[in-house]
CSV table of C-alpha atoms and ligand atoms in Angstrom, one decimal:
chain,number,residue,atom,x,y,z
A,1136,MET,CA,-106.1,-80.9,-75.4
A,1137,PRO,CA,-108.3,-77.8,-75.4
A,1138,GLU,CA,-106.0,-75.0,-73.5
A,1139,ASN,CA,-109.0,-74.6,-71.0
A,1140,GLY,CA,-109.7,-78.4,-70.4
A,1141,THR,CA,-110.0,-79.4,-66.3
A,1142,VAL,CA,-107.1,-81.4,-65.1
A,1143,LEU,CA,-107.9,-83.7,-62.3
A,1144,VAL,CA,-104.9,-83.9,-60.0
A,1145,THR,CA,-104.9,-87.2,-57.7
A,1146,GLY,CA,-102.6,-87.2,-54.6
A,1147,ALA,CA,-103.1,-83.3,-54.7
A,1148,THR,CA,-102.4,-83.0,-51.0
A,1149,GLY,CA,-99.0,-84.7,-51.3
A,1150,THR,CA,-95.4,-83.7,-52.3
A,1151,THR,CA,-95.8,-83.8,-56.2
A,1152,GLY,CA,-99.6,-83.4,-56.3
A,1153,SER,CA,-99.7,-79.8,-54.4
A,1154,ARG,CA,-97.0,-78.4,-56.5
A,1155,VAL,CA,-98.7,-79.7,-59.7
A,1156,VAL,CA,-101.9,-78.1,-58.8
A,1157,ALA,CA,-100.1,-74.9,-58.0
A,1158,ALA,CA,-98.2,-75.1,-61.3
A,1159,LEU,CA,-101.3,-75.6,-63.1
A,1160,ALA,CA,-103.1,-72.7,-61.6
A,1161,ARG,CA,-100.4,-70.4,-62.4
A,1162,ALA,CA,-100.7,-71.6,-65.8
A,1163,GLY,CA,-104.4,-70.8,-65.8
A,1164,ARG,CA,-105.8,-73.9,-66.1
A,1165,PRO,CA,-109.0,-75.3,-64.0
A,1166,VAL,CA,-107.9,-77.6,-61.6
A,1167,ARG,CA,-109.7,-80.6,-59.6
A,1168,ALA,CA,-107.9,-81.2,-56.4
A,1169,ALA,CA,-108.3,-85.1,-55.6
A,1170,SER,CA,-107.8,-86.2,-52.0
A,1171,ARG,CA,-109.8,-88.6,-49.6
A,1172,ALA,CA,-111.1,-85.8,-47.5
A,1173,ALA,CA,-111.3,-83.3,-50.3
A,1174,ARG,CA,-108.7,-81.0,-48.5
A,1175,PRO,CA,-108.7,-77.5,-50.1
A,1176,VAL,CA,-105.3,-77.2,-52.1
A,1177,GLY,CA,-104.4,-73.7,-53.4
A,1178,GLY,CA,-107.6,-72.1,-55.3
A,1179,ALA,CA,-108.3,-75.7,-56.9
A,1180,GLU,CA,-111.8,-77.2,-56.7
A,1181,PRO,CA,-111.5,-80.1,-54.2
A,1182,VAL,CA,-113.1,-83.2,-54.8
A,1183,ALA,CA,-113.0,-86.5,-52.7
A,1184,PHE,CA,-111.2,-89.4,-54.2
A,1185,ASP,CA,-109.9,-92.6,-52.9
A,1186,TRP,CA,-108.3,-95.4,-55.1
A,1187,TYR,CA,-110.1,-98.0,-52.9
A,1188,ASP,CA,-113.6,-96.6,-53.3
A,1189,PRO,CA,-114.7,-96.8,-56.9
A,1190,ALA,CA,-117.9,-94.8,-55.8
A,1191,THR,CA,-115.7,-91.7,-55.5
A,1192,HIS,CA,-114.4,-92.0,-59.1
A,1193,ASP,CA,-117.1,-91.0,-61.6
A,1194,ALA,CA,-117.8,-87.6,-59.8
A,1195,ALA,CA,-113.9,-86.6,-59.6
A,1196,LEU,CA,-113.8,-87.6,-63.4
A,1197,ASP,CA,-116.9,-85.7,-64.8
A,1198,GLY,CA,-115.6,-83.0,-67.2
A,1199,THR,CA,-112.0,-83.9,-66.9
A,1200,GLU,CA,-109.8,-83.7,-69.8
A,1201,ALA,CA,-106.4,-84.7,-68.5
A,1202,VAL,CA,-105.5,-86.5,-65.1
A,1203,TYR,CA,-102.3,-86.6,-63.0
A,1204,LEU,CA,-101.9,-90.0,-61.4
A,1205,VAL,CA,-100.2,-90.5,-58.1
A,1206,PRO,CA,-100.4,-94.3,-57.2
A,1207,PRO,CA,-102.1,-95.4,-54.2
A,1208,VAL,CA,-99.5,-95.1,-51.4
A,1209,GLY,CA,-97.6,-98.4,-50.1
A,1210,ALA,CA,-99.7,-100.7,-52.8
A,1211,SER,CA,-97.4,-103.6,-53.6
A,1212,ASP,CA,-99.6,-103.8,-56.8
A,1213,PRO,CA,-101.5,-100.3,-57.7
A,1214,GLY,CA,-102.5,-101.6,-61.2
A,1215,GLU,CA,-105.2,-103.5,-59.1
A,1216,VAL,CA,-107.3,-100.2,-58.5
A,1217,MET,CA,-105.5,-98.0,-61.2
A,1218,LEU,CA,-106.0,-100.5,-64.3
A,1219,PRO,CA,-109.8,-100.1,-64.0
A,1220,PHE,CA,-109.8,-96.4,-63.2
A,1221,LEU,CA,-108.0,-95.8,-66.5
A,1222,ASP,CA,-110.7,-97.4,-68.3
A,1223,ARG,CA,-113.3,-95.4,-66.6
A,1224,ALA,CA,-111.7,-92.3,-67.2
A,1225,ARG,CA,-111.2,-93.2,-71.1
A,1226,ARG,CA,-114.9,-93.5,-71.1
A,1227,ALA,CA,-115.7,-90.6,-69.2
A,1228,GLY,CA,-113.8,-88.5,-71.9
A,1229,VAL,CA,-110.3,-88.0,-70.5
A,1230,ARG,CA,-108.1,-87.6,-73.1
A,1231,ARG,CA,-104.5,-87.7,-71.7
A,1232,ALA,CA,-102.9,-89.1,-68.6
A,1233,VAL,CA,-99.7,-88.3,-66.9
A,1234,LEU,CA,-98.3,-91.0,-64.3
A,1235,LEU,CA,-95.8,-90.3,-61.5
A,1236,SER,CA,-93.6,-93.5,-61.7
A,1237,SER,CA,-90.0,-93.9,-60.4
A,1238,SER,CA,-86.7,-93.8,-62.2
A,1239,LEU,CA,-86.3,-97.7,-61.3
A,1240,VAL,CA,-89.3,-98.8,-62.5
A,1241,GLU,CA,-89.4,-99.9,-66.3
A,1242,SER,CA,-92.7,-100.3,-68.5
A,1243,GLY,CA,-94.3,-103.7,-67.6
A,1244,GLY,CA,-92.0,-103.7,-64.3
A,1245,PRO,CA,-92.9,-104.2,-60.8
A,1246,ALA,CA,-95.3,-101.7,-58.6
A,1247,THR,CA,-96.4,-99.0,-61.5
A,1248,GLY,CA,-94.9,-100.8,-64.3
A,1249,PRO,CA,-97.9,-102.4,-65.4
A,1250,VAL,CA,-99.7,-99.2,-65.3
A,1251,HIS,CA,-97.1,-97.4,-67.4
A,1252,GLU,CA,-97.4,-100.3,-69.9
A,1253,ALA,CA,-100.9,-99.9,-70.3
A,1254,LEU,CA,-101.0,-96.1,-70.6
A,1255,PRO,CA,-100.3,-95.8,-74.2
A,1256,GLY,CA,-103.0,-98.3,-75.1
A,1257,VAL,CA,-105.7,-96.5,-73.3
A,1258,PHE,CA,-104.9,-92.8,-73.9
A,1259,GLY,CA,-104.1,-91.3,-77.1
A,1260,GLU,CA,-102.1,-88.6,-75.1
A,1261,TRP,CA,-100.0,-89.7,-72.1
A,1262,ALA,CA,-96.4,-89.2,-70.4
A,1263,VAL,CA,-94.8,-91.1,-67.5
A,1264,LEU,CA,-92.4,-89.4,-65.0
A,1265,ARG,CA,-89.8,-91.5,-63.6
A,1266,PRO,CA,-88.2,-89.1,-61.1
A,1267,SER,CA,-84.9,-90.0,-59.1
A,1268,TRP,CA,-85.2,-89.8,-55.4
A,1269,PHE,CA,-86.6,-86.5,-54.1
A,1270,MET,CA,-84.8,-83.6,-52.3
A,1271,GLN,CA,-87.7,-83.3,-50.3
A,1272,ASN,CA,-87.0,-86.5,-48.5
A,1273,LEU,CA,-84.1,-84.9,-46.9
A,1274,THR,CA,-86.2,-81.6,-45.9
A,1275,GLY,CA,-90.0,-82.7,-45.8
A,1276,GLN,CA,-92.0,-85.5,-44.0
A,1277,HIS,CA,-89.9,-88.4,-44.5
A,1278,PRO,CA,-87.5,-90.9,-42.1
A,1279,HIS,CA,-84.6,-89.1,-43.6
A,1280,ALA,CA,-85.7,-85.6,-42.8
A,1281,GLU,CA,-86.7,-86.7,-39.5
A,1282,GLY,CA,-83.3,-88.5,-38.9
A,1283,ILE,CA,-81.7,-85.1,-39.8
A,1284,ARG,CA,-83.8,-83.1,-37.4
A,1285,ASP,CA,-84.1,-85.8,-34.4
A,1286,GLU,CA,-80.4,-87.3,-34.7
A,1287,GLY,CA,-78.3,-85.2,-36.9
A,1288,ALA,CA,-77.8,-88.3,-38.8
A,1289,ILE,CA,-79.0,-90.0,-42.2
A,1290,VAL,CA,-79.1,-93.6,-41.6
A,1291,THR,CA,-78.8,-95.6,-45.1
A,1292,ALA,CA,-77.5,-98.9,-46.9
A,1293,THR,CA,-76.5,-96.9,-50.0
A,1294,GLY,CA,-72.7,-96.9,-48.8
A,1295,ASN,CA,-71.2,-94.6,-51.5
A,1296,GLY,CA,-73.9,-94.9,-53.9
A,1297,ARG,CA,-74.8,-91.8,-55.7
A,1298,ILE,CA,-78.6,-90.4,-56.7
A,1299,GLY,CA,-79.6,-87.8,-59.1
A,1300,PHE,CA,-82.0,-86.3,-56.4
A,1301,ILE,CA,-84.2,-83.9,-57.9
A,1302,ASP,CA,-86.8,-81.2,-56.4
A,1303,ALA,CA,-90.1,-81.9,-56.2
A,1304,ASP,CA,-91.0,-78.4,-57.7
A,1305,ASP,CA,-89.0,-79.5,-60.8
A,1306,ILE,CA,-90.9,-82.6,-61.0
A,1307,ALA,CA,-94.3,-80.9,-60.7
A,1308,ALA,CA,-93.1,-78.0,-63.7
A,1309,VAL,CA,-92.7,-81.1,-65.7
A,1310,ALA,CA,-95.9,-82.6,-65.2
A,1311,ALA,CA,-97.9,-79.3,-65.8
A,1312,ARG,CA,-96.1,-79.2,-68.9
A,1313,ALA,CA,-97.2,-82.6,-69.9
A,1314,LEU,CA,-100.6,-82.1,-68.5
A,1315,ALA,CA,-101.1,-78.7,-70.4
A,1316,ASP,CA,-99.0,-78.4,-73.5
A,1317,PRO,CA,-100.9,-78.8,-76.8
A,1318,GLU,CA,-98.5,-81.3,-78.0
A,1319,PRO,CA,-98.9,-84.6,-76.0
A,1320,PRO,CA,-95.6,-85.8,-74.8
A,1321,ASN,CA,-96.3,-89.8,-75.5
A,1322,THR,CA,-93.1,-90.5,-73.9
A,1323,ASP,CA,-91.8,-91.4,-70.5
A,1324,TRP,CA,-88.7,-89.3,-68.9
A,1325,ILE,CA,-86.3,-90.5,-66.3
A,1326,LEU,CA,-86.3,-87.0,-64.1
A,1327,THR,CA,-83.1,-85.9,-62.1
A,1328,GLY,CA,-81.6,-83.2,-60.6
A,1329,PRO,CA,-78.4,-81.4,-62.0
A,1330,GLU,CA,-76.0,-83.8,-60.3
A,1331,ALA,CA,-75.5,-86.8,-58.4
A,1332,LEU,CA,-74.7,-86.8,-55.0
A,1333,SER,CA,-74.0,-89.6,-52.0
A,1334,TYR,CA,-75.4,-89.2,-49.0
A,1335,ASP,CA,-71.9,-88.2,-47.6
A,1336,ASP,CA,-72.5,-85.2,-50.1
A,1337,ILE,CA,-75.9,-84.5,-48.8
A,1338,ALA,CA,-74.7,-84.4,-45.1
A,1339,ARG,CA,-72.1,-82.4,-45.7
A,1340,THR,CA,-74.2,-79.8,-47.6
A,1341,VAL,CA,-76.9,-79.9,-45.0
A,1342,SER,CA,-74.1,-79.1,-42.0
A,1343,GLU,CA,-72.6,-76.2,-44.3
A,1344,VAL,CA,-76.2,-74.8,-44.9
A,1345,THR,CA,-77.6,-75.0,-41.4
A,1346,GLY,CA,-74.6,-74.4,-39.5
A,1347,ARG,CA,-75.3,-78.1,-37.4
A,1348,GLU,CA,-73.5,-81.2,-37.6
A,1349,VAL,CA,-75.2,-83.6,-39.9
A,1350,ARG,CA,-73.9,-87.2,-40.7
A,1351,HIS,CA,-74.4,-90.2,-43.0
A,1352,ARG,CA,-74.5,-93.1,-41.0
A,1353,PRO,CA,-74.0,-96.3,-43.4
A,1354,VAL,CA,-75.5,-99.6,-42.3
A,1355,SER,CA,-76.1,-102.9,-44.0
A,1356,GLY,CA,-79.3,-104.1,-45.9
A,1357,ARG,CA,-80.3,-105.9,-43.1
A,1358,GLU,CA,-79.6,-103.5,-40.4
A,1359,LEU,CA,-81.9,-100.9,-42.5
A,1360,ARG,CA,-84.5,-103.5,-43.0
A,1361,GLU,CA,-85.0,-104.3,-39.3
A,1362,ARG,CA,-84.9,-100.5,-38.4
A,1363,TYR,CA,-87.7,-99.8,-41.3
A,1364,ALA,CA,-89.9,-103.1,-39.8
A,1365,ARG,CA,-90.2,-101.3,-36.5
A,1366,GLU,CA,-92.3,-98.5,-38.5
A,1367,MET,CA,-94.0,-100.1,-41.5
A,1368,PRO,CA,-95.1,-103.8,-42.9
A,1369,ASP,CA,-92.0,-106.1,-43.0
A,1370,ALA,CA,-92.3,-106.5,-47.0
A,1371,TRP,CA,-92.7,-102.7,-47.3
A,1372,ALA,CA,-89.2,-102.6,-45.3
A,1373,ALA,CA,-87.8,-105.1,-47.3
A,1374,PHE,CA,-88.5,-103.3,-50.7
A,1375,LEU,CA,-86.9,-100.1,-49.3
A,1376,ALA,CA,-83.8,-101.4,-48.0
A,1377,ASP,CA,-83.4,-103.4,-51.4
A,1378,LEU,CA,-83.5,-100.2,-52.9
A,1379,ASP,CA,-80.9,-98.9,-50.9
A,1380,GLN,CA,-78.9,-101.7,-52.0
A,1381,ARG,CA,-79.2,-101.1,-55.6
A,1382,ILE,CA,-78.3,-97.5,-55.1
A,1383,ALA,CA,-75.2,-98.7,-53.3
A,1384,GLU,CA,-74.4,-100.9,-56.7
A,1385,GLY,CA,-74.6,-97.3,-58.5
A,1386,VAL,CA,-78.2,-97.8,-60.4
A,1387,GLU,CA,-79.1,-94.3,-59.5
A,1388,ASP,CA,-75.6,-92.6,-60.4
A,1389,ARG,CA,-77.0,-90.5,-63.4
A,1390,VAL,CA,-78.3,-87.3,-64.6
A,1391,THR,CA,-80.5,-86.7,-67.3
A,1392,ASP,CA,-81.4,-83.4,-69.1
A,1393,ALA,CA,-84.9,-84.1,-69.3
A,1394,VAL,CA,-86.1,-81.2,-66.7
A,1395,ALA,CA,-84.2,-78.6,-68.7
A,1396,ARG,CA,-85.3,-80.0,-72.1
A,1397,VAL,CA,-89.3,-79.9,-71.1
A,1398,THR,CA,-89.4,-76.8,-68.7
A,1399,GLY,CA,-86.4,-74.6,-70.8
A,1400,ARG,CA,-84.7,-74.1,-67.5
A,1401,PRO,CA,-82.2,-76.1,-65.4
A,1402,PRO,CA,-83.4,-78.4,-62.5
A,1403,ARG,CA,-82.4,-76.9,-58.9
A,1404,SER,CA,-79.3,-78.3,-57.3
A,1405,PHE,CA,-79.6,-79.7,-53.7
A,1406,ALA,CA,-77.4,-76.8,-52.2
A,1407,GLU,CA,-80.1,-74.2,-53.4
A,1408,HIS,CA,-83.1,-76.5,-52.3
A,1409,ALA,CA,-81.1,-76.7,-48.9
A,1410,ARG,CA,-80.6,-73.1,-48.7
A,1411,THR,CA,-84.6,-72.7,-49.4
A,1412,TYR,CA,-85.6,-74.9,-46.9
A,1413,ALA,CA,-83.1,-73.8,-44.0
A,1414,THR,CA,-84.8,-70.3,-44.0
A,1415,LEU,CA,-88.4,-71.4,-44.0
B,1055,LIG,N1,-89.9,-89.9,-52.4
B,1055,LIG,C1,-89.2,-90.3,-53.4
B,1055,LIG,O1,-88.0,-90.3,-53.4
B,1055,LIG,C2,-89.7,-90.8,-54.8
B,1055,LIG,C3,-89.0,-91.4,-55.9
B,1055,LIG,C4,-89.6,-91.6,-57.0
B,1055,LIG,C5,-90.9,-91.8,-57.1
B,1055,LIG,N2,-91.7,-91.9,-56.1
B,1055,LIG,C6,-93.2,-92.1,-56.1
B,1055,LIG,O2,-93.8,-91.0,-55.6
B,1055,LIG,C7,-95.3,-91.4,-55.3
B,1055,LIG,C8,-95.7,-90.2,-54.0
B,1055,LIG,O3,-95.8,-89.2,-54.4
B,1055,LIG,P1,-96.0,-87.9,-53.7
B,1055,LIG,O4,-94.6,-87.9,-53.0
B,1055,LIG,O5,-96.2,-86.7,-54.4
B,1055,LIG,O6,-97.3,-88.2,-52.8
B,1055,LIG,P2,-97.1,-88.3,-51.2
B,1055,LIG,O7,-96.7,-87.0,-50.7
B,1055,LIG,O8,-96.8,-89.6,-50.8
B,1055,LIG,O9,-98.7,-88.2,-50.8
B,1055,LIG,C9,-99.6,-89.1,-51.3
B,1055,LIG,C10,-100.7,-88.6,-51.7
B,1055,LIG,O10,-101.8,-89.5,-52.2
B,1055,LIG,C11,-102.9,-89.5,-51.6
B,1055,LIG,N3,-103.7,-90.6,-51.2
B,1055,LIG,C12,-102.9,-91.5,-50.1
B,1055,LIG,N4,-103.8,-92.4,-50.2
B,1055,LIG,C13,-104.8,-92.4,-51.2
B,1055,LIG,C14,-105.9,-93.2,-51.6
B,1055,LIG,N5,-106.2,-94.6,-50.9
B,1055,LIG,N6,-106.7,-92.7,-52.5
B,1055,LIG,C15,-106.5,-91.6,-53.0
B,1055,LIG,N7,-105.5,-90.7,-52.5
B,1055,LIG,C16,-104.6,-91.4,-51.7
B,1055,LIG,C17,-102.6,-88.5,-50.3
B,1055,LIG,O11,-103.9,-87.5,-49.9
B,1055,LIG,P3,-104.8,-87.9,-48.5
B,1055,LIG,O12,-104.3,-88.7,-47.4
B,1055,LIG,O13,-105.1,-86.5,-48.3
B,1055,LIG,O14,-106.1,-88.7,-49.2
B,1055,LIG,C18,-101.5,-87.6,-50.6
B,1055,LIG,O15,-102.1,-86.5,-51.5
B,1055,LIG,C19,-95.1,-92.9,-54.7
B,1055,LIG,O16,-95.4,-93.5,-55.9
B,1055,LIG,C20,-93.3,-93.1,-54.8
B,1055,LIG,O17,-93.2,-94.4,-55.6
B,1055,LIG,C21,-91.2,-91.4,-54.7
């Protein structure tokens, strides 16, 4: 890809997108920040973009060389809107696409799986990021972070299951390299932090760092689903509760060296992450 090609960042106001905008801007890339209300993000050019409004797509793609793809939030089948967009992007001259998927979603699997599967056939240059759970779930805008702030408790159905939590800054650092490096990655990476931690471990670290007692309160999958269903559609509540149960069975108990390999530096630990956020 040319070194000065414009990058379109979808989800630019969100957890990873805002950091991808910042990382690309630091690398001197022209960036277009896409969100529904075209909100300003950093110094990037804001652009109105709604996955469900194809009339916004051509203007967002005009002059774009590469695109960071954050799926539409809460969609059970994001491919419905993303696959037609990929074709439109290729016709508009986009050469490289980097998809934000998830550690548990395989190519061809549910949710973003069909988009992952399609990517190599549509673009000559591509990458799929498959991060584990974000550390920002514990410190940003997320039910776990709210639970810590409001009740001093993290409620999960993960039992003693461990997760390779990753800082969204590290996801963004990988995304920026995947979007801007001259050589296309043409691969997918499972992205984790440096260690796999249970929510008991997380609660202990948050307690130590903040000086305020935080507990992990384990519940059954059914109880968690009922709890979530008070705040979100039942199907989404069931999906999230099921993920917790899979974590309890050990599916996320792993770490990879992908962040260090791609960025040349180790990923941030949860203790470092928590110390940074405690001072904000
Ligand atoms: N949290 C985790 O632990 C975790 C782990 C692995 C993978 N993931 C994946 O990460 C993804 C979420 O990424 P994120 O955390 O970076 O995003 P996020 O913070 O949830 O923000 C979502 C972004 O999407 C934009 N958006 C929402 N609806 C839109 C629409 N209809 N059209 C266009 N843009 C829209 C929002 O912008 P506006 O509202 O301003 O339009 C916002 O910028 C999900 O697909 C999730 O599966 C999360």
